[in-house]
Coordinates of C-alpha atoms in Angstrom, one line a residue:
Chain A
M1 CA 23.5 34.8 195.8
S2 CA 22.4 36.9 198.7
V3 CA 25.6 36.3 200.8
T4 CA 28.0 36.9 197.9
G5 CA 25.9 39.9 196.7
L6 CA 26.0 41.6 200.1
L7 CA 29.8 41.0 200.4
L8 CA 30.3 42.5 197.0
I9 CA 28.2 45.5 198.1
G10 CA 30.7 45.8 201.0
F11 CA 33.5 45.9 198.6
L12 CA 31.8 48.5 196.5
V13 CA 31.5 50.8 199.5
V14 CA 35.2 50.6 200.2
H15 CA 36.0 51.0 196.5
L16 CA 33.9 54.2 196.3
A17 CA 35.5 55.5 199.4
G18 CA 39.0 54.9 197.9
N19 CA 38.0 56.5 194.6
L20 CA 36.8 59.7 196.4
Q21 CA 40.5 60.3 197.2
L22 CA 40.8 61.4 193.6
F23 CA 38.9 64.5 194.6
S24 CA 40.9 65.2 197.8
D25 CA 43.7 67.0 196.0
D26 CA 44.3 68.4 192.5
T27 CA 47.4 66.4 191.6
G28 CA 46.1 63.0 192.4
E29 CA 48.9 62.4 194.9
H30 CA 46.5 61.2 197.6
F31 CA 44.9 58.7 195.3
N32 CA 48.3 57.5 194.0
A33 CA 49.6 57.1 197.6
Y34 CA 46.5 55.0 198.4
A35 CA 47.1 52.8 195.4
E36 CA 50.8 52.4 196.4
K37 CA 49.7 51.5 199.9
L38 CA 47.5 48.8 198.6
K39 CA 50.3 47.5 196.4
S40 CA 52.7 47.5 199.4
F41 CA 50.6 44.7 201.0
G42 CA 52.3 42.4 198.4
P43 CA 51.0 38.8 198.6
L44 CA 48.2 39.9 200.9
L45 CA 46.8 42.0 198.1
Y46 CA 46.7 38.9 195.9
V47 CA 44.8 37.0 198.6
A48 CA 42.3 39.8 198.8
E49 CA 42.0 40.0 195.0
F50 CA 41.6 36.3 194.8
G51 CA 38.8 36.5 197.4
L52 CA 37.1 39.2 195.4
I53 CA 37.3 37.3 192.2
A54 CA 36.0 34.1 194.0
L55 CA 33.0 36.1 195.3
F56 CA 32.3 37.5 191.9
V57 CA 32.5 34.2 190.2
A58 CA 30.4 32.5 192.8
H59 CA 27.8 35.2 192.5
L60 CA 27.8 34.7 188.7
A61 CA 27.7 30.9 188.9
L62 CA 24.8 31.0 191.4
G63 CA 23.0 33.5 189.3
L64 CA 23.4 31.4 186.2
R65 CA 22.1 28.3 188.0
V66 CA 19.1 30.2 189.4
T67 CA 18.4 31.6 185.9
F68 CA 18.5 28.2 184.2
E69 CA 16.5 26.5 186.9
N70 CA 13.9 29.2 186.6
R71 CA 13.7 29.0 182.9
A72 CA 13.3 25.3 183.1
A73 CA 10.4 25.6 185.6
R74 CA 8.0 26.9 182.8
S75 CA 8.7 25.5 179.4
Q76 CA 5.2 26.4 178.0
R77 CA 5.0 30.1 178.3
Y78 CA 1.8 32.2 178.5
A79 CA 0.3 33.4 175.2
L80 CA -0.6 36.6 177.0
D81 CA 1.6 37.5 180.0
R82 CA 0.7 40.4 182.1
D83 CA 2.2 41.2 185.5
R84 CA 0.4 43.0 188.3
G85 CA 3.0 45.8 188.6
A86 CA 4.7 44.4 191.7
R87 CA 7.9 43.7 189.8
S88 CA 10.1 46.7 189.0
F89 CA 12.3 47.5 186.0
A90 CA 15.3 46.6 188.1
S91 CA 13.9 43.3 189.4
S92 CA 12.9 42.1 185.9
T93 CA 16.3 43.0 184.3
M94 CA 18.7 41.5 186.9
V95 CA 20.2 39.2 184.4
V96 CA 20.7 41.9 181.8
T97 CA 22.2 44.4 184.2
G98 CA 24.3 41.6 185.7
V99 CA 25.8 40.8 182.3
I100 CA 26.5 44.5 181.6
V101 CA 28.3 44.8 185.0
L102 CA 30.3 41.6 184.1
V103 CA 31.5 43.0 180.8
F104 CA 32.1 46.4 182.5
V105 CA 34.2 44.8 185.3
I106 CA 36.4 43.0 182.7
V107 CA 37.0 46.3 180.8
H108 CA 37.6 48.0 184.1
L109 CA 40.3 45.5 185.1
L110 CA 41.9 45.7 181.7
D111 CA 42.0 49.5 182.0
F112 CA 43.5 49.9 185.5
R113 CA 44.6 46.6 186.9
L114 CA 46.0 44.4 184.2
R115 CA 47.7 47.3 182.3
E116 CA 51.1 48.5 183.0
M117 CA 51.2 51.5 185.3
A118 CA 51.7 54.8 183.5
P119 CA 54.8 56.8 184.6
D120 CA 52.6 59.7 185.8
G121 CA 50.7 57.5 188.1
L122 CA 47.3 55.8 188.4
A123 CA 45.3 59.0 189.0
A124 CA 46.5 60.4 185.7
M125 CA 45.6 57.1 184.0
V126 CA 42.1 57.3 185.4
V127 CA 41.6 60.9 184.4
R128 CA 42.9 60.2 180.8
R129 CA 40.6 57.2 180.4
L130 CA 37.5 58.9 181.8
S131 CA 38.0 62.0 179.7
E132 CA 37.7 60.0 176.5
P133 CA 34.2 59.9 175.1
A134 CA 34.3 56.1 174.8
G135 CA 35.8 55.7 178.3
A136 CA 33.3 58.0 179.9
L137 CA 30.4 56.2 178.1
I138 CA 31.6 52.7 179.2
Y139 CA 32.0 53.8 182.8
I140 CA 28.6 55.6 183.0
V141 CA 26.7 52.7 181.4
G142 CA 28.6 50.2 183.6
V143 CA 27.9 51.9 186.9
G144 CA 24.4 52.8 185.8
A145 CA 23.7 49.1 185.2
L146 CA 25.2 48.5 188.6
G147 CA 23.0 51.0 190.3
I148 CA 19.9 49.5 188.7
H149 CA 21.0 46.0 189.7
L150 CA 21.6 47.1 193.3
S151 CA 18.2 48.8 193.6
H152 CA 16.6 45.4 193.6
A153 CA 19.5 43.5 195.2
F154 CA 19.6 44.7 198.7
R155 CA 15.9 44.0 199.7
S156 CA 16.0 40.8 197.7
A157 CA 19.1 39.6 199.7
M158 CA 17.4 40.5 203.0
Q159 CA 14.3 38.5 202.0
T160 CA 16.4 35.5 201.0
L161 CA 18.4 35.6 204.2
G162 CA 15.2 35.8 206.2
L163 CA 16.2 39.2 207.7
N164 CA 13.1 41.0 206.4
N165 CA 9.7 41.2 208.1
T166 CA 6.6 43.3 208.0
R167 CA 8.0 45.9 210.3
Y168 CA 11.4 46.4 208.5
D169 CA 10.3 45.8 205.0
V170 CA 9.7 49.5 204.0
P171 CA 12.9 50.8 205.7
I172 CA 14.9 47.9 204.2
A173 CA 13.5 48.6 200.7
R174 CA 14.3 52.3 201.1
A175 CA 17.8 51.6 202.4
G176 CA 18.4 49.4 199.3
K177 CA 17.2 52.1 197.0
A178 CA 19.4 54.7 198.8
L179 CA 22.4 52.4 198.7
A180 CA 21.9 51.9 194.9
I181 CA 21.7 55.7 194.4
V182 CA 24.7 56.4 196.5
L183 CA 26.8 53.8 194.8
G184 CA 25.5 54.3 191.3
V185 CA 25.7 58.1 191.3
G186 CA 28.8 58.0 193.4
F187 CA 30.7 56.0 190.9
A188 CA 29.2 57.9 187.9
I189 CA 30.5 61.2 189.3
F190 CA 34.0 60.3 188.2
P191 CA 33.4 59.9 184.4
L192 CA 31.0 62.8 184.5
V193 CA 33.4 65.1 186.2
Y194 CA 36.5 64.1 184.1
F195 CA 34.6 64.0 180.8
S196 CA 33.1 67.3 181.4
G197 CA 36.6 68.7 182.1
A198 CA 35.7 70.2 185.4
K199 CA 38.8 68.6 186.9
G200 CA 42.0 67.2 185.6
S201 CA 43.2 66.9 182.1
T202 CA 43.2 69.4 179.3
H203 CA 42.3 66.7 176.9
S204 CA 38.7 66.8 178.1
A205 CA 38.3 70.5 177.2
S206 CA 39.0 69.8 173.5
V207 CA 36.8 66.7 173.6
R208 CA 34.0 68.8 174.9
A209 CA 34.4 71.4 172.3
A210 CA 34.2 68.7 169.6
E211 CA 30.9 67.5 171.0
P212 CA 28.4 70.3 170.6
G213 CA 25.4 68.1 171.4
A214 CA 26.6 67.4 174.9
T215 CA 27.6 70.9 175.9
E216 CA 24.7 71.9 178.0
D217 CA 24.6 69.1 180.6
V218 CA 28.3 68.9 180.7
Y219 CA 28.6 72.6 181.4
F220 CA 26.3 72.3 184.3
L221 CA 28.2 69.4 185.9
G222 CA 31.5 71.1 185.1
K223 CA 30.4 74.1 187.0
G224 CA 29.5 72.1 190.0
G225 CA 32.9 70.4 190.0
A226 CA 34.7 73.7 189.5
S227 CA 33.0 75.4 192.4
L228 CA 33.8 72.5 194.6
R229 CA 37.4 73.1 193.7
G230 CA 36.9 76.8 194.5
F231 CA 35.9 75.9 198.1
E232 CA 39.0 73.8 198.5
F233 CA 41.3 76.5 197.5
R234 CA 39.9 79.6 199.0
G235 CA 38.1 78.3 202.1
V236 CA 34.4 78.7 202.6
G237 CA 34.6 81.9 204.4
A238 CA 36.8 83.6 201.8
I239 CA 34.5 83.2 198.8
E240 CA 33.4 86.4 197.3
P241 CA 30.8 86.7 194.6
S242 CA 33.4 87.8 192.1
H243 CA 35.3 84.5 192.8
L244 CA 32.2 82.5 192.2
D245 CA 31.9 84.2 188.8
D246 CA 35.5 83.4 188.1
V247 CA 35.0 79.7 188.6
G248 CA 31.7 79.7 186.6
D249 CA 33.4 78.6 183.4
P250 CA 35.2 75.3 183.7
R251 CA 37.3 76.1 180.7
S252 CA 39.0 79.0 182.5
I253 CA 39.7 76.6 185.4
G254 CA 41.4 74.2 183.0
R255 CA 43.6 77.0 181.7
E256 CA 44.4 78.2 185.2
E257 CA 45.6 74.8 186.1
Q258 CA 47.9 74.5 183.1
R259 CA 49.7 77.6 184.2
Chain B
M1 CA -17.8 40.1 197.2
S2 CA -20.7 38.3 198.5
S3 CA -22.0 35.0 197.4
S4 CA -25.7 35.8 197.9
H5 CA -25.8 36.5 194.2
D6 CA -29.1 37.7 192.9
T7 CA -30.1 40.6 195.1
H8 CA -26.6 41.8 195.8
A9 CA -25.5 41.6 192.3
A10 CA -28.5 43.4 191.0
H11 CA -28.0 46.1 193.5
D12 CA -24.3 46.4 192.5
A13 CA -25.1 46.7 188.9
A14 CA -27.8 49.3 189.5
T15 CA -25.5 51.5 191.4
S16 CA -22.5 51.3 189.2
H17 CA -24.4 51.6 186.0
G18 CA -27.0 54.0 187.2
A19 CA -27.6 55.5 183.8
H20 CA -28.4 52.2 182.1
A21 CA -31.1 50.8 184.4
E22 CA -31.8 48.2 181.7
K23 CA -28.9 45.7 181.8
K24 CA -27.7 44.9 178.4
S25 CA -26.2 41.5 177.5
M26 CA -22.6 41.5 176.6
R27 CA -20.7 40.1 173.6
L28 CA -17.4 38.4 174.1
M29 CA -14.7 37.0 172.0
L30 CA -13.0 34.1 173.9
H31 CA -9.7 32.5 173.1
V32 CA -9.7 29.3 175.2
W33 CA -6.8 26.9 175.5
R34 CA -8.0 23.4 174.4
Q35 CA -5.8 20.4 175.1
R36 CA -7.2 16.9 174.8
D37 CA -4.8 15.2 177.3
P38 CA -1.4 15.8 179.0
S39 CA 0.6 14.6 176.1
A40 CA -1.5 16.3 173.3
E41 CA -0.5 19.5 171.7
G42 CA -2.8 22.3 172.9
K43 CA -4.1 25.3 171.0
F44 CA -6.3 28.3 171.4
V45 CA -9.9 27.9 170.1
T46 CA -12.0 31.0 169.5
Y47 CA -15.6 31.2 170.7
K48 CA -18.0 34.0 170.3
L49 CA -20.7 34.6 172.9
D50 CA -23.4 37.1 172.2
D51 CA -25.7 37.2 175.2
V52 CA -23.6 37.1 178.3
S53 CA -25.3 38.6 181.3
P54 CA -23.2 41.1 183.2
D55 CA -24.4 39.4 186.4
M56 CA -22.9 36.1 185.6
S57 CA -19.7 35.0 187.3
F58 CA -16.8 34.1 185.1
L59 CA -17.4 30.4 185.7
E60 CA -21.1 30.8 184.9
M61 CA -20.2 32.4 181.6
L62 CA -18.1 29.3 180.9
D63 CA -21.0 27.1 182.0
V64 CA -23.2 28.8 179.4
L65 CA -20.5 28.3 176.8
N66 CA -20.2 24.6 177.7
E67 CA -24.0 24.1 177.5
R68 CA -23.9 25.4 174.0
L69 CA -20.9 23.3 173.1
I70 CA -22.6 20.2 174.4
A71 CA -25.9 21.0 172.6
G72 CA -23.9 21.4 169.4
G73 CA -22.2 18.0 169.9
D74 CA -18.8 19.4 170.9
E75 CA -16.8 18.5 173.9
A76 CA -17.2 20.8 176.9
I77 CA -14.3 22.9 178.1
A78 CA -12.7 21.3 181.2
F79 CA -12.1 23.6 184.1
D80 CA -11.7 23.2 187.8
H81 CA -14.3 24.6 190.2
D82 CA -15.9 23.6 193.4
C83 CA -17.3 26.0 196.1
R84 CA -17.6 29.1 193.8
E85 CA -17.4 31.2 196.9
G86 CA -13.7 32.0 196.7
I87 CA -12.7 29.8 199.6
C88 CA -11.8 26.3 198.3
G89 CA -9.0 27.1 195.9
A90 CA -10.2 24.8 193.2
C91 CA -10.7 27.3 190.5
S92 CA -7.7 28.5 188.6
L93 CA -7.5 29.8 185.0
T94 CA -5.3 32.6 183.7
I95 CA -7.6 35.4 182.4
N96 CA -5.9 37.7 180.0
G97 CA -2.5 36.8 181.3
Q98 CA -3.3 37.1 185.0
P99 CA -4.1 34.2 187.3
H100 CA -7.6 34.6 188.6
G101 CA -8.0 37.7 186.4
F102 CA -7.2 41.3 187.1
E103 CA -9.1 42.0 190.3
S104 CA -7.1 42.0 193.5
E105 CA -7.7 39.4 196.1
T106 CA -10.4 37.7 194.0
T107 CA -10.7 34.2 192.8
T108 CA -11.8 33.4 189.2
C109 CA -15.2 32.2 190.6
Q110 CA -15.8 35.6 192.2
I111 CA -15.2 37.7 189.2
H112 CA -18.4 38.9 187.5
M113 CA -18.8 39.6 183.8
R114 CA -19.8 43.3 184.5
R115 CA -16.1 43.8 185.3
F116 CA -15.4 43.2 181.6
E117 CA -16.2 45.4 178.6
D118 CA -18.8 44.6 176.1
G119 CA -17.1 43.3 173.0
Q120 CA -13.9 42.4 174.9
T121 CA -11.5 39.7 173.8
I122 CA -10.5 37.4 176.6
Y123 CA -7.7 34.9 176.6
I124 CA -8.2 32.0 178.9
E125 CA -5.2 29.8 179.6
P126 CA -4.4 27.2 182.3
F127 CA -1.9 28.0 185.0
R128 CA 1.5 27.4 183.3
A129 CA 4.2 25.7 185.3
N130 CA 6.1 22.4 184.7
A131 CA 5.2 21.4 188.2
F132 CA 1.5 21.9 187.3
P133 CA 1.1 19.7 184.2
V134 CA -2.1 20.3 182.1
V135 CA -4.5 17.5 182.6
K136 CA -7.0 18.7 180.1
D137 CA -8.0 22.1 178.6
L138 CA -7.8 24.5 181.6
V139 CA -7.4 21.8 184.3
V140 CA -3.9 21.4 185.8
D141 CA -2.6 18.8 188.2
R142 CA -1.7 20.7 191.4
G143 CA -0.8 17.4 193.1
A144 CA 2.7 18.9 193.7
F145 CA 1.1 21.1 196.4
D146 CA -0.5 18.0 198.1
R147 CA 2.9 16.2 198.1
I148 CA 4.6 19.3 199.7
I149 CA 1.9 19.3 202.4
A150 CA 2.3 15.5 202.9
A151 CA 6.0 15.9 203.2
G152 CA 5.4 18.4 206.0
G153 CA 3.8 15.6 208.0
F154 CA 1.5 15.6 211.0
I155 CA 1.8 17.5 214.2
T156 CA 2.2 15.4 217.3
A157 CA 0.1 17.8 219.5
R158 CA -3.0 16.0 220.8
A159 CA -5.9 16.8 218.6
G160 CA -8.5 15.2 220.9
S161 CA -11.3 17.3 222.3
A162 CA -11.0 21.1 222.3
P163 CA -8.5 22.2 225.0
D164 CA -9.3 24.7 227.6
A165 CA -9.0 28.2 226.1
N166 CA -6.4 29.3 228.6
A167 CA -4.4 26.1 228.7
L168 CA -2.3 27.0 225.7
P169 CA -1.3 30.7 225.5
V170 CA -1.0 32.2 222.0
P171 CA 0.0 35.8 221.7
Q172 CA -2.5 37.9 219.7
V173 CA 0.3 38.9 217.2
A174 CA 1.2 35.3 216.6
A175 CA -2.4 34.3 216.3
D176 CA -3.1 37.0 213.7
A177 CA 0.0 36.3 211.7
A178 CA -0.7 32.6 211.7
M179 CA -4.3 33.2 210.7
D180 CA -3.2 35.4 207.8
A181 CA -0.8 32.7 206.6
A182 CA -3.5 30.0 207.1
A183 CA -5.8 32.0 204.7
C184 CA -3.9 30.4 201.9
I185 CA -6.3 28.3 199.9
G186 CA -3.6 26.5 197.9
C187 CA -4.9 27.5 194.5
G188 CA -1.5 27.9 192.9
A189 CA -2.0 31.4 191.6
C190 CA 1.4 32.4 193.2
V191 CA 3.2 29.8 191.0
A192 CA 1.2 30.8 188.0
A193 CA 2.0 34.5 188.5
C194 CA 5.7 34.0 189.3
K195 CA 7.9 34.4 186.3
N196 CA 10.0 31.6 187.7
A197 CA 7.0 29.4 188.6
S198 CA 8.2 29.4 192.2
A199 CA 6.1 27.9 194.9
M200 CA 7.8 29.9 197.7
L201 CA 4.7 31.9 198.7
F202 CA 2.5 28.7 199.1
V203 CA 5.2 26.8 201.1
S204 CA 6.0 29.9 203.2
A205 CA 2.3 30.3 204.1
K206 CA 2.0 26.6 205.1
V207 CA 5.3 26.7 207.1
S208 CA 4.4 30.0 208.7
H209 CA 1.0 29.2 210.1
L210 CA 2.3 26.2 212.0
A211 CA 5.7 27.7 213.0
L212 CA 4.0 30.6 214.6
L213 CA 1.7 28.5 216.9
P214 CA 2.7 26.4 219.9
Q215 CA 1.1 23.3 218.4
G216 CA 3.6 23.5 215.5
Q217 CA 6.8 23.7 217.6
A218 CA 7.5 20.0 218.0
E219 CA 8.2 19.4 214.3
R220 CA 9.1 22.9 213.5
N221 CA 12.6 22.1 212.1
S222 CA 11.9 18.8 210.4
R223 CA 8.7 20.2 208.8
V224 CA 10.4 23.1 207.0
L225 CA 13.3 21.0 205.8
A226 CA 11.0 18.3 204.4
M227 CA 8.6 20.7 202.7
V228 CA 11.4 22.7 201.0
E229 CA 13.1 19.4 199.9
Q230 CA 9.8 18.3 198.3
M231 CA 9.2 21.7 196.7
D232 CA 12.6 21.5 195.0
K233 CA 11.9 17.9 193.9
E234 CA 8.7 19.0 192.2
G235 CA 10.6 21.3 189.8
F236 CA 9.3 24.7 190.9
G237 CA 11.6 27.7 190.1
N238 CA 13.5 29.8 192.6
C239 CA 12.2 33.0 194.3
T240 CA 13.8 36.2 192.9
N241 CA 11.8 38.4 195.3
E242 CA 9.7 40.3 192.8
S243 CA 6.5 40.0 194.8
E244 CA 4.2 39.2 191.8
C245 CA 2.9 36.3 193.8
E246 CA 1.7 38.5 196.6
A247 CA 0.0 40.8 194.1
A248 CA -1.7 37.8 192.4
C249 CA -2.7 36.0 195.6
P250 CA -6.5 35.9 196.0
K251 CA -6.0 35.8 199.7
G252 CA -3.4 38.5 200.0
I253 CA -0.7 36.3 201.5
S254 CA 2.3 38.5 202.2
V255 CA 5.8 37.9 201.0
S256 CA 7.0 38.5 204.5
N257 CA 6.1 34.8 204.9
I258 CA 8.8 34.1 202.4
A259 CA 11.3 35.8 204.6
R260 CA 10.0 33.8 207.5
L261 CA 10.3 30.6 205.4
N262 CA 13.9 31.4 204.7
R263 CA 14.5 32.2 208.3
E264 CA 12.9 29.0 209.4
Y265 CA 14.9 27.0 206.9
L266 CA 18.3 28.5 208.0
R267 CA 17.3 28.0 211.6
A268 CA 16.5 24.4 210.9
L269 CA 19.7 23.9 209.0
A270 CA 21.7 25.4 211.9
S271 CA 20.0 23.3 214.6
S272 CA 21.3 19.9 215.6
D273 CA 18.0 18.0 215.8

């Protein structure tokens, strides 16, 4: 489990780095070019994908075996069962978060890998999907579960591989938490940004207007995304207070883009 | 916790309950697991005790209950105990869902009733793990641990008379780590506290204390392989690194030993001998 888990973490790091190209330009050309480049590897891509699926399935199978063996080790449960607070929310829900991630990965593959490519490119597909309320929710819940899963995973893997000791335990545990936050929040940025309408499609603006309950948070995130875009366009040195005011309302950015 | 009970305990109580110089007896509601034999169906039986002294140890409280049961013609509650000083590892029990009770680094025999509230309800269960079958009431068979130790075998270093102190250099760090691991009393609280009923903390402590010392080097590889194999045969669960064992261990054995056990195991697998 530890070896397959760490390799999958390696994949996630590369995956997040690839996704960040969605933010490198406004048209999604960079991201589309990256996707095309991956496709151009032809059979090699299938080898890599097969390897990934094999890792994922192996992780799942080992996880199932461990879970069943562990359940079988105590058939008579305690009438009163109290822990001593050493276990964390993440550590005691590894199976639950694992199953959520499994379902999410299947949906994710159906969304972007097993579906026919839209004529306007993969970036547009991603933006459309993540702007939908259902799409955004699925992706936020999926990567949220992933983040929780990872916050226990890294130190646990280090323990299992015997790479932990008293000197490194605290740094390793912290590194694991940091990794979980970077990956969890990193992936969650995409649905948050697209759903809030800070970037990309016009669809999201109408969605937001229809969801009054969500406006406050969404507006904040939208603002952050919009000012990022401001930096890109005008250059850091050229920003004037009046420009910052301009980009304050994400809706105005959306309109600007349409023109 | 000292074992020189009377004076020490009285002093303890006087300082912690300064306002009530007169010690009141406690009333307790006990739900105790009763099981006639390994194959019988067990159940909780409720007992009320009205005059428990706060200075009694938990086991002394059970002794009092047993005397009453015997006087009343009932069968005494079976529970394991031996030294009652927290060093032999014989006592067990799960007190309100926690092996050896709620106090950290304390065995059941070293908990005193003043740590409980007057009128408290206490659930007393045996350690639960399929590898530790219930023998009777609160007594479980921890023979699985003995078989793991036996599988580890003997060390071939000459035991003879005490060697010259400087003949066998042991770095202080290794000596300390080995001693910390050797503090394991083999009580099984780690298994009882683990949600997977895993014996990794126990095995890791036993593997560690020999692997760290020069005397343990000769059979370092074969020992860890044999002990892990026996552990798996006994039907313990797998470690999922939640550290509940460490928190429950009356001797404070660290889970860093589990990392060492994994390291020793991989090292042994990779070696040719």
